[in-house]
Structure formats: structure tokens, C-alpha cells
Amino acid sequence: MIELIRLGLYMIISAQAAYFIVIILLYDLMMDWYEWGTFPDPRNIFEKTVNILTALIFGLSYWAGLRVKKRNWFMKRVYLVGYFILFIILATITYKLINIVLKYIEQL
């Protein structure tokens, strides 16, 4: 069970990183794709679930894309690469902390 949690964390972090890279390369297309894939005003549990899962898998990179929306083409990429480096550092720290907790739970 603990291993499944680790694999889930790997998948979420990997999906976020992959989407970050794709947003750096194809900014406008991927920002539109994210907006098409979510519901702007979710009214029922299905729409809310879709929004939550999409945000869980791709949300951080979309948020970074929104932060650099008003920059020119080159500066968008520079800022997104900076956000990506920051994401890698924070994702590594977060994974290590969660892994420590999971190892402790395994020992019980």
C-alpha cells in the first residue's frame, strides 16, 4: 500500500513536470487545452471532480502560465524555466518529506 502511494506521488510529480515542459514549448496551445478541459463554473459533482483531478495533475504549471501571461514570448519562457527549476526543488523536498513519513509508517 505504501508503495502505491509512492508511485502515485511519482506520477503526479512527473505529470506536472511534463506539462511544465510542454507549456514552455507550446504556451498558447497548452493554456487553451487546459481551459477547454475544465469547467469554468462547475455545477455538479462530475464537473467539480474533473476540475479537481485536472488541477491535481496539471494545475501548478497552468498557474505558472497564468503568472507570465502578460510577458513577451522570450520572457515567458525565461520565467517558466525559473518556475520549473523552483518546482523541481520543491517537488524533491516535498517527496523526501512524504517519503520519511511513509518509511515511518512502514516501520509500525
XYZ file of N, CA, C and O in Angstrom:
432
model
N 0.814 -1.199 0.000
C 0.000 0.000 0.000
C 0.860 1.267 0.000
O 0.563 2.218 -0.701
N 1.917 1.232 0.791
C 2.823 2.387 0.866
C 3.491 2.607 -0.492
O 3.674 3.739 -0.935
N 3.832 1.500 -1.147
C 4.464 1.610 -2.463
C 3.518 2.249 -3.491
O 3.955 2.997 -4.367
N 2.245 1.966 -3.382
C 1.269 2.594 -4.282
C 1.194 4.102 -4.057
O 1.037 4.869 -5.013
N 1.309 4.520 -2.814
C 1.322 5.961 -2.524
C 2.551 6.603 -3.158
O 2.460 7.674 -3.761
N 3.690 5.933 -3.037
C 4.913 6.456 -3.657
C 4.767 6.543 -5.176
O 5.174 7.527 -5.792
N 4.214 5.497 -5.771
C 4.014 5.518 -7.222
C 3.050 6.633 -7.631
O 3.246 7.289 -8.659
N 2.010 6.844 -6.844
C 1.082 7.947 -7.110
C 1.787 9.291 -7.063
O 1.555 10.162 -7.912
N 2.663 9.476 -6.071
C 3.434 10.718 -5.992
C 4.352 10.871 -7.194
O 4.487 11.965 -7.761
N 5.010 9.792 -7.583
C 5.854 9.830 -8.788
C 5.048 10.270 -10.004
O 5.493 11.108 -10.787
N 3.880 9.687 -10.161
C 3.061 10.002 -11.334
C 2.606 11.457 -11.332
O 2.634 12.122 -12.374
N 2.169 11.959 -10.180
C 1.713 13.350 -10.112
C 2.865 14.305 -10.388
O 2.736 15.252 -11.181
N 4.009 14.069 -9.772
C 5.164 14.950 -9.978
C 5.644 14.868 -11.430
O 5.970 15.891 -12.046
N 5.651 13.674 -11.985
C 6.091 13.516 -13.383
C 5.130 14.195 -14.349
O 5.566 14.829 -15.318
N 3.830 14.070 -14.103
C 2.852 14.724 -14.977
C 2.981 16.240 -14.903
O 2.908 16.931 -15.926
N 3.160 16.768 -13.695
C 3.358 18.210 -13.547
C 4.604 18.663 -14.306
O 4.586 19.672 -15.006
N 5.703 17.920 -14.147
C 6.958 18.290 -14.817
C 6.812 18.214 -16.335
O 7.270 19.114 -17.053
N 6.174 17.173 -16.824
C 5.987 17.034 -18.271
C 5.123 18.164 -18.811
O 5.416 18.736 -19.875
N 4.060 18.507 -18.087
C 3.193 19.590 -18.546
C 3.921 20.933 -18.481
O 3.698 21.802 -19.322
N 4.803 21.101 -17.497
C 5.628 22.310 -17.430
C 6.484 22.432 -18.688
O 6.558 23.503 -19.301
N 7.117 21.346 -19.086
C 7.973 21.368 -20.268
C 7.161 21.680 -21.516
O 7.567 22.484 -22.363
N 5.989 21.073 -21.623
C 5.147 21.316 -22.798
C 4.636 22.755 -22.804
O 4.543 23.379 -23.857
N 4.323 23.311 -21.640
C 3.885 24.712 -21.597
C 5.030 25.636 -22.007
O 4.811 26.631 -22.693
N 6.251 25.298 -21.609
C 7.402 26.113 -22.027
C 7.523 26.106 -23.550
O 7.787 27.137 -24.169
N 7.308 24.952 -24.167
C 7.469 24.835 -25.620
C 6.262 25.344 -26.406
O 6.423 26.003 -27.432
N 5.046 25.028 -25.953
C 3.817 25.348 -26.693
C 2.847 26.110 -25.792
O 1.751 25.623 -25.505
N 3.221 27.282 -25.385
C 2.486 28.006 -24.342
C 1.004 28.194 -24.670
O 0.132 27.745 -23.922
N 0.692 28.879 -25.757
C -0.700 29.234 -26.046
C -1.583 28.006 -26.248
O -2.709 27.945 -25.741
N -1.082 27.036 -26.969
C -1.857 25.826 -27.233
C -2.185 25.086 -25.929
O -3.322 24.666 -25.711
N -1.213 24.930 -25.052
C -1.435 24.159 -23.831
C -2.270 24.934 -22.810
O -3.028 24.323 -22.052
N -2.166 26.242 -22.784
C -3.029 27.020 -21.890
C -4.481 26.898 -22.348
O -5.391 26.727 -21.520
N -4.703 26.970 -23.654
C -6.058 26.783 -24.181
C -6.561 25.377 -23.908
O -7.719 25.178 -23.548
N -5.702 24.381 -24.074
C -6.096 22.993 -23.836
C -6.557 22.796 -22.390
O -7.547 22.126 -22.139
N -5.824 23.384 -21.441
C -6.215 23.250 -20.034
C -7.579 23.904 -19.800
O -8.425 23.351 -19.105
N -7.775 25.070 -20.369
C -9.048 25.772 -20.181
C -10.201 25.025 -20.848
O -11.318 25.031 -20.327
N -9.955 24.383 -21.974
C -11.004 23.591 -22.625
C -11.332 22.346 -21.807
O -12.447 21.851 -21.851
N -10.364 21.827 -21.087
C -10.545 20.591 -20.334
C -11.174 20.767 -18.971
O -11.426 19.790 -18.273
N -11.410 22.006 -18.556
C -12.024 22.248 -17.249
C -13.322 23.024 -17.427
O -13.584 23.605 -18.477
N -14.119 23.015 -16.376
C -15.383 23.737 -16.389
C -15.215 25.048 -15.633
O -14.793 25.043 -14.473
N -15.548 26.198 -16.254
C -15.333 27.481 -15.593
C -16.200 27.665 -14.348
O -15.766 28.254 -13.370
N -17.416 27.172 -14.366
C -18.312 27.301 -13.215
C -18.956 25.932 -12.960
O -20.068 25.680 -13.415
N -18.239 25.042 -12.236
C -18.776 23.685 -12.054
C -20.068 23.697 -11.238
O -20.159 24.350 -10.210
N -21.057 22.962 -11.734
C -22.373 22.967 -11.095
C -22.701 21.655 -10.397
O -23.527 21.637 -9.509
N -22.096 20.558 -10.827
C -22.412 19.281 -10.194
C -21.122 18.572 -9.789
O -20.018 19.037 -10.058
N -21.286 17.414 -9.161
C -20.134 16.691 -8.630
C -19.206 16.194 -9.739
O -17.986 16.151 -9.562
N -19.756 15.837 -10.900
C -18.922 15.390 -12.013
C -17.992 16.507 -12.475
O -16.786 16.297 -12.645
N -18.537 17.692 -12.692
C -17.719 18.821 -13.161
C -16.677 19.211 -12.115
O -15.539 19.530 -12.455
N -17.058 19.180 -10.846
C -16.098 19.507 -9.789
C -14.982 18.471 -9.713
O -13.819 18.821 -9.512
N -15.336 17.202 -9.894
C -14.328 16.142 -9.868
C -13.351 16.288 -11.031
O -12.140 16.133 -10.848
N -13.866 16.594 -12.203
C -12.989 16.810 -13.367
C -12.039 17.967 -13.096
O -10.831 17.871 -13.372
N -12.529 19.054 -12.550
C -11.675 20.209 -12.253
C -10.606 19.863 -11.209
O -9.450 20.263 -11.343
N -10.991 19.123 -10.177
C -10.034 18.774 -9.122
C -8.943 17.862 -9.670
O -7.756 18.077 -9.407
N -9.318 16.847 -10.437
C -8.320 15.927 -10.986
C -7.406 16.618 -11.997
O -6.203 16.377 -12.017
N -7.970 17.487 -12.805
C -7.156 18.217 -13.779
C -6.189 19.157 -13.065
O -5.022 19.261 -13.439
N -6.661 19.830 -12.026
C -5.784 20.718 -11.265
C -4.702 19.934 -10.528
O -3.561 20.388 -10.413
N -5.038 18.757 -10.039
C -4.063 17.923 -9.338
C -2.943 17.486 -10.276
O -1.775 17.473 -9.900
N -3.305 17.155 -11.501
C -2.315 16.638 -12.436
C -1.566 17.749 -13.174
O -0.365 17.672 -13.375
N -2.260 18.822 -13.575
C -1.643 19.860 -14.403
C -1.699 21.265 -13.798
O -1.226 22.211 -14.411
N -2.276 21.428 -12.643
C -2.619 22.748 -12.130
C -1.471 23.681 -11.831
O -1.556 24.884 -12.079
N -0.375 23.176 -11.297
C 0.724 24.056 -10.927
C 1.362 24.712 -12.143
O 1.666 25.906 -12.130
N 1.529 23.952 -13.192
C 2.122 24.531 -14.402
C 1.151 25.509 -15.069
O 1.583 26.519 -15.636
N -0.145 25.237 -14.993
C -1.133 26.186 -15.524
C -1.088 27.486 -14.717
O -1.141 28.581 -15.282
N -0.982 27.377 -13.408
C -0.889 28.563 -12.554
C 0.340 29.386 -12.939
O 0.266 30.620 -13.033
N 1.475 28.720 -13.158
C 2.690 29.433 -13.571
C 2.479 30.105 -14.921
O 2.946 31.228 -15.150
N 1.760 29.421 -15.819
C 1.460 30.018 -17.122
C 0.603 31.262 -17.001
O 0.778 32.228 -17.750
N -0.332 31.255 -16.059
C -1.157 32.455 -15.838
C -0.331 33.608 -15.282
O -0.607 34.771 -15.579
N 0.668 33.283 -14.472
C 1.508 34.324 -13.872
C 2.349 35.073 -14.916
O 2.705 36.223 -14.698
N 2.671 34.434 -16.025
C 3.533 35.055 -17.030
C 2.765 35.454 -18.281
O 3.370 35.767 -19.307
N 1.469 35.486 -18.200
C 0.616 35.707 -19.373
C 0.905 37.021 -20.098
O 0.857 37.089 -21.316
N 1.241 38.070 -19.382
C 1.397 39.394 -19.991
C 2.828 39.683 -20.457
O 3.109 40.769 -20.912
N 3.698 38.726 -20.349
C 5.087 38.921 -20.787
C 5.203 38.663 -22.289
O 4.335 38.057 -22.895
N 6.332 39.085 -22.861
C 6.553 38.787 -24.281
C 7.001 37.335 -24.451
O 7.218 36.620 -23.470
N 7.143 36.891 -25.689
C 7.397 35.487 -25.983
C 8.639 34.972 -25.269
O 8.616 33.903 -24.650
N 9.743 35.690 -25.344
C 11.000 35.228 -24.754
C 10.943 35.227 -23.235
O 11.369 34.270 -22.586
N 10.423 36.300 -22.654
C 10.394 36.396 -21.190
C 9.438 35.376 -20.576
O 9.667 34.920 -19.456
N 8.385 35.001 -21.296
C 7.508 33.922 -20.803
C 8.324 32.664 -20.583
O 8.204 32.009 -19.547
N 9.146 32.316 -21.553
C 9.941 31.092 -21.458
C 10.962 31.195 -20.335
O 11.190 30.226 -19.605
N 11.575 32.359 -20.186
C 12.574 32.537 -19.132
C 11.922 32.369 -17.755
O 12.430 31.635 -16.896
N 10.787 33.031 -17.552
C 10.093 32.908 -16.266
C 9.601 31.480 -16.030
O 9.669 30.966 -14.910
N 9.090 30.833 -17.068
C 8.601 29.465 -16.913
C 9.734 28.496 -16.579
O 9.544 27.570 -15.787
N 10.901 28.699 -17.165
C 12.049 27.864 -16.811
C 12.419 28.098 -15.344
O 12.731 27.142 -14.619
N 12.356 29.337 -14.898
C 12.606 29.623 -13.479
C 11.592 28.947 -12.568
O 11.953 28.341 -11.551
N 10.312 29.019 -12.947
C 9.279 28.325 -12.178
C 9.508 26.820 -12.210
O 9.267 26.123 -11.214
N 9.960 26.299 -13.327
C 10.208 24.863 -13.449
C 11.345 24.428 -12.523
O 11.255 23.396 -11.853
N 12.411 25.207 -12.478
C 13.527 24.893 -11.574
C 13.058 24.942 -10.128
O 13.382 24.051 -9.321
N 12.276 25.957 -9.786
C 11.714 26.056 -8.440
C 10.800 24.868 -8.141
O 10.835 24.303 -7.044
N 10.011 24.451 -9.135
C 9.141 23.291 -8.970
C 9.954 22.035 -8.693
O 9.595 21.234 -7.815
N 11.040 21.834 -9.425
C 11.869 20.642 -9.224
C 12.421 20.614 -7.800
O 12.399 19.575 -7.129
N 12.893 21.755 -7.324
C 13.451 21.820 -5.977
C 12.367 21.525 -4.937
O 12.560 20.698 -4.035
N 11.215 22.192 -5.060
C 10.140 21.990 -4.087
C 9.539 20.589 -4.174
O 9.179 20.004 -3.146
N 9.432 20.033 -5.373
C 8.904 18.682 -5.525
C 9.848 17.665 -4.883
O 9.388 16.710 -4.243
N 11.144 17.865 -5.027
C 12.112 16.960 -4.412
C 12.023 17.026 -2.890
O 11.990 15.988 -2.222
N 11.963 18.227 -2.354
C 11.854 18.391 -0.901
C 10.555 17.780 -0.391
O 10.546 17.045 0.609
N 9.451 18.051 -1.084
C 8.156 17.509 -0.675
C 8.162 15.990 -0.732
O 7.685 15.330 0.200
N 8.706 15.427 -1.798
C 8.754 13.973 -1.906
C 9.593 13.371 -0.788
O 9.210 12.354 -0.200
N 10.732 13.968 -0.508
C 11.590 13.439 0.562
C 10.871 13.476 1.908
O 10.960 12.518 2.685
N 10.177 14.568 2.198
C 9.442 14.662 3.467
C 8.322 13.623 3.544
O 8.151 12.952 4.574
N 7.567 13.472 2.475
C 6.489 12.480 2.469
C 7.074 11.072 2.549
O 6.522 10.199 3.228
N 8.201 10.842 1.913
C 8.849 9.535 1.965
C 9.315 9.206 3.386
O 9.235 8.055 3.809
N 9.792 10.196 4.129
C 10.179 9.976 5.525
C 8.970 9.529 6.336
O 9.048 8.581 7.126
N 7.842 10.193 6.127
C 6.618 9.815 6.833
C 6.188 8.402 6.438
O 5.803 7.594 7.291
N 6.273 8.077 5.157
C 5.883 6.743 4.701
C 6.806 5.661 5.257
O 6.352 4.571 5.611
N 8.100 5.943 5.343
C 9.028 4.979 5.939
C 8.697 4.762 7.411
O 8.777 3.636 7.914
N 8.338 5.832 8.100
C 7.953 5.700 9.497
C 6.692 4.838 9.645
O 6.627 3.985 10.520
N 5.733 5.034 8.764
C 4.501 4.240 8.792
C 4.810 2.783 8.480
O 4.221 1.875 9.082
N 5.749 2.525 7.576
C 6.128 1.151 7.247
C 6.722 0.420 8.447
O 6.532 -0.775 8.608
N 7.447 1.141 9.267
C 8.110 0.523 10.414
C 7.121 0.158 11.534
O 7.422 -0.662 12.366
N 5.964 0.793 11.537
C 4.996 0.494 12.598
C 4.414 -0.869 12.495
O 4.304 -1.617 11.717
